[in-house]
Amino acid sequence: MTPATTEIACTARVQRLREQLLDTTPSVCAERGLLVTEAYAKHAADAPVLRRAKALAYVLEHMTVRVDDGELIIGNQAGAPRAAPLFPEYAVDFLVDEIDEFPKRRADVYTVSPAVKRAILDEIGPFWRGKTLYDRAKAMRPTEVTQAEQIGAISGRGNISSGDGHIMMNIRKVLRLGLEGILEEVRSARAALSAYDAINVDKRVFYDSAEIALEASIRFARRYADEARRQAASGMDSARQSELLEIADVCTRVPAQPPRTFHEAVQSAWFVHLVSQIESNGHSFSLGRFDQYTYPFYRADLEARRINVSARIHVGTPDRFLTECARTIRLGIGMPAIKNDEIIVPALLEKGVR
């Protein structure tokens, strides 16, 4: 069955989800901020990279997971739709100092609930004062650099109050091996380390941290599988129940294992990207050539008839669109099926369909 489309050339489902998102006022979510604060306090004695990995695992284990109505590709960064998570380990002073201004700003307005405000002022802010990345960077830089920033000659805050940026993760490798395959590489590399070489101490800590982060990411995806199954068992229409059970199957497999279908490939890529955005602030990570590394799965689904592609045409259909349809049909995959409004709509009306 071909999904119904709207005037802006997307499915009714996508249009509905888009409108719900745009109609939601952005808010501040304290959940990640509280969880990372708890984790850093609990693992204060660990090496920084190990503490970082354990904090990520703690956040992924305890944060809210949502499977919102109508979603097929799932995964949220915060506890509520269109909510901004907090990354106090990078900088916290602006949160405390400007919290009352967030709802009043001329741009980028965020609502702040009383509970979130209390969490920032009573727990998150006091813990991180003087301990953030920004605090450490300020303490290490030369006096003349600080003075230049104070008079507005330079500005480097963005580079010392957020994570690495403008890079791409190797999602293609995740689709090829799955995170379990990468875990095998990590464990093999760690096992090859000599116990008698001092330089291997830091390497071992790195591999331990990588193992923790990868295992946590796999468990994170399977929490969504559990939530989808829970919703499917709660008694709803059969169509959505079927979708939820498929979502559960997909999230049980990926990103742990290599995807087999286009749905699994897209969900795996999204999970990997999402975890990077939960782990750190302001990464500016790109999904890269998403079209290239997911295309083999898309093509395989077309050939196996797991995806049905159709084109709805009428007297006003642009020639360019018709030409692209013809080029696709020439590939020999039998797609897209052509649905002619000039024939189908009168026929449906004649049958009493309104």
PDB file of C-alpha atoms in Angstrom, residues 47-309:
ATOM      1  CA  ALA A  47      41.132   8.405  34.768  1.00  0.00           C
ATOM      2  CA  PRO A  48      39.379  11.100  32.691  1.00  0.00           C
ATOM      3  CA  VAL A  49      38.723   8.932  29.624  1.00  0.00           C
ATOM      4  CA  LEU A  50      37.428   6.067  31.772  1.00  0.00           C
ATOM      5  CA  ARG A  51      35.273   8.419  33.820  1.00  0.00           C
ATOM      6  CA  ARG A  52      33.892   9.837  30.587  1.00  0.00           C
ATOM      7  CA  ALA A  53      32.942   6.390  29.306  1.00  0.00           C
ATOM      8  CA  LYS A  54      31.287   5.418  32.580  1.00  0.00           C
ATOM      9  CA  ALA A  55      29.337   8.683  32.582  1.00  0.00           C
ATOM     10  CA  LEU A  56      28.057   7.993  29.073  1.00  0.00           C
ATOM     11  CA  ALA A  57      27.049   4.475  30.069  1.00  0.00           C
ATOM     12  CA  TYR A  58      25.222   5.816  33.132  1.00  0.00           C
ATOM     13  CA  VAL A  59      23.316   8.374  31.073  1.00  0.00           C
ATOM     14  CA  LEU A  60      22.332   5.835  28.401  1.00  0.00           C
ATOM     15  CA  GLU A  61      21.216   3.383  31.071  1.00  0.00           C
ATOM     16  CA  HIS A  62      18.997   5.803  32.990  1.00  0.00           C
ATOM     17  CA  MET A  63      17.752   8.512  30.606  1.00  0.00           C
ATOM     18  CA  THR A  64      14.181   8.474  29.324  1.00  0.00           C
ATOM     19  CA  VAL A  65      13.626   6.520  26.118  1.00  0.00           C
ATOM     20  CA  ARG A  66      10.594   7.416  24.012  1.00  0.00           C
ATOM     21  CA  VAL A  67       8.783   5.741  21.152  1.00  0.00           C
ATOM     22  CA  ASP A  68       6.386   8.482  20.157  1.00  0.00           C
ATOM     23  CA  ASP A  69       3.160   7.829  18.301  1.00  0.00           C
ATOM     24  CA  GLY A  70       3.689   7.399  14.581  1.00  0.00           C
ATOM     25  CA  GLU A  71       7.489   7.138  14.705  1.00  0.00           C
ATOM     26  CA  LEU A  72       9.283   4.424  12.749  1.00  0.00           C
ATOM     27  CA  ILE A  73      12.876   5.603  13.247  1.00  0.00           C
ATOM     28  CA  ILE A  74      13.279   6.221  16.959  1.00  0.00           C
ATOM     29  CA  GLY A  75      15.762   7.698  19.415  1.00  0.00           C
ATOM     30  CA  ASN A  76      15.653  10.847  21.527  1.00  0.00           C
ATOM     31  CA  GLN A  77      18.367  13.103  22.927  1.00  0.00           C
ATOM     32  CA  ALA A  78      16.279  14.501  25.788  1.00  0.00           C
ATOM     33  CA  GLY A  79      13.346  13.530  27.966  1.00  0.00           C
ATOM     34  CA  ALA A  80      10.731  15.485  26.021  1.00  0.00           C
ATOM     35  CA  PRO A  81      10.198  16.438  22.368  1.00  0.00           C
ATOM     36  CA  ARG A  82      12.214  19.455  21.259  1.00  0.00           C
ATOM     37  CA  ALA A  83      13.937  19.705  24.644  1.00  0.00           C
ATOM     38  CA  ALA A  84      17.572  20.731  25.071  1.00  0.00           C
ATOM     39  CA  PRO A  85      19.745  18.495  27.271  1.00  0.00           C
ATOM     40  CA  LEU A  86      22.387  19.986  29.557  1.00  0.00           C
ATOM     41  CA  PHE A  87      26.147  19.460  29.305  1.00  0.00           C
ATOM     42  CA  PRO A  88      27.422  21.054  32.528  1.00  0.00           C
ATOM     43  CA  GLU A  89      30.824  19.379  32.304  1.00  0.00           C
ATOM     44  CA  TYR A  90      31.699  21.823  29.519  1.00  0.00           C
ATOM     45  CA  ALA A  91      30.373  25.076  30.999  1.00  0.00           C
ATOM     46  CA  VAL A  92      27.868  25.825  33.716  1.00  0.00           C
ATOM     47  CA  ASP A  93      28.189  29.499  34.590  1.00  0.00           C
ATOM     48  CA  PHE A  94      25.863  30.691  31.821  1.00  0.00           C
ATOM     49  CA  LEU A  95      23.174  28.218  32.917  1.00  0.00           C
ATOM     50  CA  VAL A  96      23.131  29.603  36.435  1.00  0.00           C
ATOM     51  CA  ASP A  97      23.548  33.249  35.466  1.00  0.00           C
ATOM     52  CA  GLU A  98      21.058  33.330  32.572  1.00  0.00           C
ATOM     53  CA  ILE A  99      18.438  30.783  33.579  1.00  0.00           C
ATOM     54  CA  ASP A 100      15.728  33.402  34.109  1.00  0.00           C
ATOM     55  CA  GLU A 101      16.441  34.879  30.672  1.00  0.00           C
ATOM     56  CA  PHE A 102      15.904  31.704  28.628  1.00  0.00           C
ATOM     57  CA  PRO A 103      12.097  32.159  28.369  1.00  0.00           C
ATOM     58  CA  LYS A 104      12.455  35.890  27.625  1.00  0.00           C
ATOM     59  CA  ARG A 105      15.097  35.926  24.906  1.00  0.00           C
ATOM     60  CA  ARG A 106      14.264  37.430  21.531  1.00  0.00           C
ATOM     61  CA  ALA A 107      15.658  34.329  19.814  1.00  0.00           C
ATOM     62  CA  ASP A 108      16.183  30.708  20.836  1.00  0.00           C
ATOM     63  CA  VAL A 109      13.530  30.870  23.535  1.00  0.00           C
ATOM     64  CA  TYR A 110      13.399  27.926  25.938  1.00  0.00           C
ATOM     65  CA  THR A 111      10.892  27.326  28.689  1.00  0.00           C
ATOM     66  CA  VAL A 112      12.324  26.361  32.074  1.00  0.00           C
ATOM     67  CA  SER A 113      10.088  24.509  34.509  1.00  0.00           C
ATOM     68  CA  PRO A 114      10.423  25.123  38.274  1.00  0.00           C
ATOM     69  CA  ALA A 115      11.821  21.606  38.694  1.00  0.00           C
ATOM     70  CA  VAL A 116      14.497  22.175  36.054  1.00  0.00           C
ATOM     71  CA  LYS A 117      15.429  25.520  37.577  1.00  0.00           C
ATOM     72  CA  ARG A 118      15.851  23.927  41.012  1.00  0.00           C
ATOM     73  CA  ALA A 119      17.986  21.148  39.549  1.00  0.00           C
ATOM     74  CA  ILE A 120      20.313  23.656  37.883  1.00  0.00           C
ATOM     75  CA  LEU A 121      20.609  26.035  40.831  1.00  0.00           C
ATOM     76  CA  ASP A 122      20.667  23.487  43.667  1.00  0.00           C
ATOM     77  CA  GLU A 123      22.492  20.467  42.212  1.00  0.00           C
ATOM     78  CA  ILE A 124      24.101  20.902  38.816  1.00  0.00           C
ATOM     79  CA  GLY A 125      25.527  24.405  39.202  1.00  0.00           C
ATOM     80  CA  PRO A 126      27.116  23.956  42.651  1.00  0.00           C
ATOM     81  CA  PHE A 127      28.779  20.663  41.681  1.00  0.00           C
ATOM     82  CA  TRP A 128      30.360  21.939  38.458  1.00  0.00           C
ATOM     83  CA  ARG A 129      31.479  25.420  39.501  1.00  0.00           C
ATOM     84  CA  GLY A 130      35.234  25.535  38.907  1.00  0.00           C
ATOM     85  CA  LYS A 131      35.373  21.983  37.484  1.00  0.00           C
ATOM     86  CA  THR A 132      34.238  22.428  33.893  1.00  0.00           C
ATOM     87  CA  LEU A 133      36.260  22.201  30.695  1.00  0.00           C
ATOM     88  CA  TYR A 134      35.865  25.957  30.321  1.00  0.00           C
ATOM     89  CA  ASP A 135      37.235  26.558  33.822  1.00  0.00           C
ATOM     90  CA  ARG A 136      40.246  24.339  33.159  1.00  0.00           C
ATOM     91  CA  ALA A 137      40.963  25.960  29.794  1.00  0.00           C
ATOM     92  CA  LYS A 138      40.796  29.451  31.292  1.00  0.00           C
ATOM     93  CA  ALA A 139      43.237  28.450  34.025  1.00  0.00           C
ATOM     94  CA  MET A 140      45.749  27.082  31.495  1.00  0.00           C
ATOM     95  CA  ARG A 141      45.825  29.887  28.950  1.00  0.00           C
ATOM     96  CA  PRO A 142      48.254  32.842  29.095  1.00  0.00           C
ATOM     97  CA  THR A 143      47.137  36.064  30.772  1.00  0.00           C
ATOM     98  CA  GLU A 144      47.363  38.039  27.529  1.00  0.00           C
ATOM     99  CA  VAL A 145      44.883  35.674  25.867  1.00  0.00           C
ATOM    100  CA  THR A 146      42.387  36.191  28.671  1.00  0.00           C
ATOM    101  CA  GLN A 147      42.854  39.952  28.442  1.00  0.00           C
ATOM    102  CA  ALA A 148      42.339  39.888  24.660  1.00  0.00           C
ATOM    103  CA  GLU A 149      39.094  37.997  25.119  1.00  0.00           C
ATOM    104  CA  GLN A 150      37.897  40.398  27.807  1.00  0.00           C
ATOM    105  CA  ILE A 151      38.252  43.401  25.493  1.00  0.00           C
ATOM    106  CA  GLY A 152      36.603  41.551  22.611  1.00  0.00           C
ATOM    107  CA  ALA A 153      39.689  41.218  20.435  1.00  0.00           C
ATOM    108  CA  ILE A 154      39.286  37.454  20.219  1.00  0.00           C
ATOM    109  CA  SER A 155      36.648  34.941  21.195  1.00  0.00           C
ATOM    110  CA  GLY A 156      37.456  31.313  21.830  1.00  0.00           C
ATOM    111  CA  ARG A 157      34.685  30.281  24.175  1.00  0.00           C
ATOM    112  CA  GLY A 158      32.981  28.068  21.632  1.00  0.00           C
ATOM    113  CA  ASN A 159      36.144  26.019  21.235  1.00  0.00           C
ATOM    114  CA  ILE A 160      36.621  25.412  24.964  1.00  0.00           C
ATOM    115  CA  SER A 161      33.027  24.888  26.051  1.00  0.00           C
ATOM    116  CA  SER A 162      31.940  22.115  23.701  1.00  0.00           C
ATOM    117  CA  GLY A 163      33.110  18.850  22.180  1.00  0.00           C
ATOM    118  CA  ASP A 164      35.094  18.216  19.020  1.00  0.00           C
ATOM    119  CA  GLY A 165      33.420  19.362  15.847  1.00  0.00           C
ATOM    120  CA  HIS A 166      33.333  19.259  12.062  1.00  0.00           C
ATOM    121  CA  ILE A 167      34.196  15.579  11.787  1.00  0.00           C
ATOM    122  CA  MET A 168      32.405  12.421  10.634  1.00  0.00           C
ATOM    123  CA  MET A 169      32.224   9.095  12.411  1.00  0.00           C
ATOM    124  CA  ASN A 170      32.777   5.907  10.441  1.00  0.00           C
ATOM    125  CA  ILE A 171      29.124   4.885  10.222  1.00  0.00           C
ATOM    126  CA  ARG A 172      29.899   2.850   7.117  1.00  0.00           C
ATOM    127  CA  LYS A 173      32.070   0.600   9.317  1.00  0.00           C
ATOM    128  CA  VAL A 174      29.272   0.237  11.864  1.00  0.00           C
ATOM    129  CA  LEU A 175      26.924  -0.911   9.087  1.00  0.00           C
ATOM    130  CA  ARG A 176      29.553  -3.380   7.905  1.00  0.00           C
ATOM    131  CA  LEU A 177      30.581  -4.870  11.265  1.00  0.00           C
ATOM    132  CA  GLY A 178      28.006  -3.793  13.824  1.00  0.00           C
ATOM    133  CA  LEU A 179      29.134  -2.542  17.221  1.00  0.00           C
ATOM    134  CA  GLU A 180      29.704  -6.143  18.299  1.00  0.00           C
ATOM    135  CA  GLY A 181      32.227  -6.505  15.488  1.00  0.00           C
ATOM    136  CA  ILE A 182      33.993  -3.330  16.585  1.00  0.00           C
ATOM    137  CA  LEU A 183      33.939  -4.645  20.166  1.00  0.00           C
ATOM    138  CA  GLU A 184      35.834  -7.700  18.949  1.00  0.00           C
ATOM    139  CA  GLU A 185      38.477  -5.408  17.442  1.00  0.00           C
ATOM    140  CA  VAL A 186      38.763  -3.504  20.720  1.00  0.00           C
ATOM    141  CA  ARG A 187      39.154  -6.668  22.778  1.00  0.00           C
ATOM    142  CA  SER A 188      41.698  -8.143  20.379  1.00  0.00           C
ATOM    143  CA  ALA A 189      43.775  -4.959  20.463  1.00  0.00           C
ATOM    144  CA  ARG A 190      43.666  -4.899  24.257  1.00  0.00           C
ATOM    145  CA  ALA A 191      44.641  -8.561  24.504  1.00  0.00           C
ATOM    146  CA  ALA A 192      47.692  -7.887  22.311  1.00  0.00           C
ATOM    147  CA  LEU A 193      49.092  -5.288  24.717  1.00  0.00           C
ATOM    148  CA  SER A 194      52.216  -6.213  26.630  1.00  0.00           C
ATOM    149  CA  ALA A 195      51.892  -6.011  30.402  1.00  0.00           C
ATOM    150  CA  TYR A 196      55.572  -5.003  30.621  1.00  0.00           C
ATOM    151  CA  ASP A 197      55.446  -1.829  28.528  1.00  0.00           C
ATOM    152  CA  ALA A 198      54.523   1.275  30.536  1.00  0.00           C
ATOM    153  CA  ILE A 199      53.104   3.049  27.489  1.00  0.00           C
ATOM    154  CA  ASN A 200      50.405   0.401  27.302  1.00  0.00           C
ATOM    155  CA  VAL A 201      48.813   1.585  30.542  1.00  0.00           C
ATOM    156  CA  ASP A 202      47.075   4.478  28.805  1.00  0.00           C
ATOM    157  CA  LYS A 203      46.192   2.262  25.849  1.00  0.00           C
ATOM    158  CA  ARG A 204      44.543  -0.259  28.141  1.00  0.00           C
ATOM    159  CA  VAL A 205      42.476   2.478  29.760  1.00  0.00           C
ATOM    160  CA  PHE A 206      41.401   3.649  26.307  1.00  0.00           C
ATOM    161  CA  TYR A 207      40.340   0.163  25.221  1.00  0.00           C
ATOM    162  CA  ASP A 208      38.484  -0.371  28.498  1.00  0.00           C
ATOM    163  CA  SER A 209      36.658   2.910  27.913  1.00  0.00           C
ATOM    164  CA  ALA A 210      35.824   2.015  24.313  1.00  0.00           C
ATOM    165  CA  GLU A 211      34.406  -1.310  25.467  1.00  0.00           C
ATOM    166  CA  ILE A 212      32.215   0.400  28.071  1.00  0.00           C
ATOM    167  CA  ALA A 213      30.892   2.940  25.541  1.00  0.00           C
ATOM    168  CA  LEU A 214      30.166   0.338  22.861  1.00  0.00           C
ATOM    169  CA  GLU A 215      28.403  -2.037  25.242  1.00  0.00           C
ATOM    170  CA  ALA A 216      26.364   0.855  26.644  1.00  0.00           C
ATOM    171  CA  SER A 217      25.289   1.889  23.145  1.00  0.00           C
ATOM    172  CA  ILE A 218      24.045  -1.624  22.414  1.00  0.00           C
ATOM    173  CA  ARG A 219      22.062  -1.732  25.666  1.00  0.00           C
ATOM    174  CA  PHE A 220      20.670   1.731  24.905  1.00  0.00           C
ATOM    175  CA  ALA A 221      19.185   0.539  21.605  1.00  0.00           C
ATOM    176  CA  ARG A 222      17.670  -2.503  23.283  1.00  0.00           C
ATOM    177  CA  ARG A 223      15.953  -0.293  25.842  1.00  0.00           C
ATOM    178  CA  TYR A 224      13.983   1.095  22.892  1.00  0.00           C
ATOM    179  CA  ALA A 225      13.162  -2.451  21.818  1.00  0.00           C
ATOM    180  CA  ASP A 226      11.770  -3.104  25.290  1.00  0.00           C
ATOM    181  CA  GLU A 227       9.721   0.107  25.203  1.00  0.00           C
ATOM    182  CA  ALA A 228       8.308  -0.730  21.765  1.00  0.00           C
ATOM    183  CA  ARG A 229       7.269  -4.185  22.971  1.00  0.00           C
ATOM    184  CA  ARG A 230       5.703  -2.677  26.080  1.00  0.00           C
ATOM    185  CA  GLN A 231       3.616  -0.316  23.977  1.00  0.00           C
ATOM    186  CA  ALA A 232       2.648  -3.092  21.555  1.00  0.00           C
ATOM    187  CA  ALA A 233       1.297  -5.146  24.461  1.00  0.00           C
ATOM    188  CA  SER A 234      -0.734  -2.241  25.864  1.00  0.00           C
ATOM    189  CA  GLY A 235      -3.662  -2.717  23.497  1.00  0.00           C
ATOM    190  CA  MET A 236      -3.802  -0.500  20.399  1.00  0.00           C
ATOM    191  CA  ASP A 237      -4.814  -0.763  16.772  1.00  0.00           C
ATOM    192  CA  SER A 238      -3.274  -3.699  14.945  1.00  0.00           C
ATOM    193  CA  ALA A 239      -1.430  -1.549  12.386  1.00  0.00           C
ATOM    194  CA  ARG A 240       0.524   0.377  15.008  1.00  0.00           C
ATOM    195  CA  GLN A 241       1.071  -2.785  17.028  1.00  0.00           C
ATOM    196  CA  SER A 242       2.686  -4.387  13.978  1.00  0.00           C
ATOM    197  CA  GLU A 243       4.916  -1.327  13.507  1.00  0.00           C
ATOM    198  CA  LEU A 244       5.991  -1.412  17.155  1.00  0.00           C
ATOM    199  CA  LEU A 245       6.898  -5.091  16.986  1.00  0.00           C
ATOM    200  CA  GLU A 246       8.987  -4.395  13.878  1.00  0.00           C
ATOM    201  CA  ILE A 247      10.687  -1.492  15.678  1.00  0.00           C
ATOM    202  CA  ALA A 248      11.451  -3.849  18.575  1.00  0.00           C
ATOM    203  CA  ASP A 249      13.017  -6.394  16.226  1.00  0.00           C
ATOM    204  CA  VAL A 250      15.093  -3.705  14.499  1.00  0.00           C
ATOM    205  CA  CYS A 251      16.382  -2.205  17.761  1.00  0.00           C
ATOM    206  CA  THR A 252      17.240  -5.636  19.129  1.00  0.00           C
ATOM    207  CA  ARG A 253      19.514  -6.215  16.140  1.00  0.00           C
ATOM    208  CA  VAL A 254      21.065  -2.815  15.426  1.00  0.00           C
ATOM    209  CA  PRO A 255      23.464  -1.217  15.991  1.00  0.00           C
ATOM    210  CA  ALA A 256      24.851  -4.360  17.680  1.00  0.00           C
ATOM    211  CA  GLN A 257      24.892  -6.360  14.444  1.00  0.00           C
ATOM    212  CA  PRO A 258      25.163  -5.399  10.768  1.00  0.00           C
ATOM    213  CA  PRO A 259      21.800  -4.343   9.298  1.00  0.00           C
ATOM    214  CA  ARG A 260      20.012  -6.519   6.765  1.00  0.00           C
ATOM    215  CA  THR A 261      17.399  -4.048   5.513  1.00  0.00           C
ATOM    216  CA  PHE A 262      17.128  -0.356   4.711  1.00  0.00           C
ATOM    217  CA  HIS A 263      15.049   0.186   7.869  1.00  0.00           C
ATOM    218  CA  GLU A 264      17.752  -1.420   9.988  1.00  0.00           C
ATOM    219  CA  ALA A 265      20.503   0.561   8.230  1.00  0.00           C
ATOM    220  CA  VAL A 266      18.787   3.915   8.799  1.00  0.00           C
ATOM    221  CA  GLN A 267      18.027   3.075  12.440  1.00  0.00           C
ATOM    222  CA  SER A 268      21.608   1.931  13.060  1.00  0.00           C
ATOM    223  CA  ALA A 269      23.065   5.091  11.549  1.00  0.00           C
ATOM    224  CA  TRP A 270      20.701   7.229  13.621  1.00  0.00           C
ATOM    225  CA  PHE A 271      21.567   5.453  16.875  1.00  0.00           C
ATOM    226  CA  VAL A 272      25.294   5.963  16.318  1.00  0.00           C
ATOM    227  CA  HIS A 273      24.792   9.633  15.499  1.00  0.00           C
ATOM    228  CA  LEU A 274      22.427  10.080  18.448  1.00  0.00           C
ATOM    229  CA  VAL A 275      24.809   8.576  21.008  1.00  0.00           C
ATOM    230  CA  SER A 276      27.529  10.971  19.850  1.00  0.00           C
ATOM    231  CA  GLN A 277      25.177  13.890  20.500  1.00  0.00           C
ATOM    232  CA  ILE A 278      24.253  12.568  23.950  1.00  0.00           C
ATOM    233  CA  GLU A 279      27.886  12.003  24.872  1.00  0.00           C
ATOM    234  CA  SER A 280      29.140  15.503  24.147  1.00  0.00           C
ATOM    235  CA  ASN A 281      27.932  19.017  23.455  1.00  0.00           C
ATOM    236  CA  GLY A 282      28.292  20.865  20.178  1.00  0.00           C
ATOM    237  CA  HIS A 283      30.044  18.127  18.230  1.00  0.00           C
ATOM    238  CA  SER A 284      28.885  19.383  14.830  1.00  0.00           C
ATOM    239  CA  PHE A 285      29.175  15.793  13.664  1.00  0.00           C
ATOM    240  CA  SER A 286      27.919  15.056  10.171  1.00  0.00           C
ATOM    241  CA  LEU A 287      26.197  11.892   8.994  1.00  0.00           C
ATOM    242  CA  GLY A 288      28.481  12.080   5.965  1.00  0.00           C
ATOM    243  CA  ARG A 289      27.444  10.415   2.713  1.00  0.00           C
ATOM    244  CA  PHE A 290      24.325   8.850   4.154  1.00  0.00           C
ATOM    245  CA  ASP A 291      23.010   8.268   0.644  1.00  0.00           C
ATOM    246  CA  GLN A 292      26.056   6.235  -0.340  1.00  0.00           C
ATOM    247  CA  TYR A 293      26.394   3.943   2.631  1.00  0.00           C
ATOM    248  CA  THR A 294      22.667   3.209   2.950  1.00  0.00           C
ATOM    249  CA  TYR A 295      22.003   2.812  -0.782  1.00  0.00           C
ATOM    250  CA  PRO A 296      23.004  -0.886  -0.971  1.00  0.00           C
ATOM    251  CA  PHE A 297      20.336  -1.663   1.644  1.00  0.00           C
ATOM    252  CA  TYR A 298      17.763   0.456  -0.193  1.00  0.00           C
ATOM    253  CA  ARG A 299      18.541  -1.236  -3.502  1.00  0.00           C
ATOM    254  CA  ALA A 300      18.357  -4.701  -1.908  1.00  0.00           C
ATOM    255  CA  ASP A 301      14.967  -3.880  -0.395  1.00  0.00           C
ATOM    256  CA  LEU A 302      13.670  -2.714  -3.757  1.00  0.00           C
ATOM    257  CA  GLU A 303      14.822  -5.892  -5.469  1.00  0.00           C
ATOM    258  CA  ALA A 304      13.338  -8.059  -2.701  1.00  0.00           C
ATOM    259  CA  ARG A 305      10.058  -6.084  -2.868  1.00  0.00           C
ATOM    260  CA  ARG A 306      10.386  -5.110   0.791  1.00  0.00           C
ATOM    261  CA  ILE A 307       9.982  -1.486  -0.325  1.00  0.00           C
ATOM    262  CA  ASN A 308       7.256  -0.586  -2.787  1.00  0.00           C
ATOM    263  CA  VAL A 309       7.861   2.642  -4.655  1.00  0.00           C
TER     264      VAL A 309
END
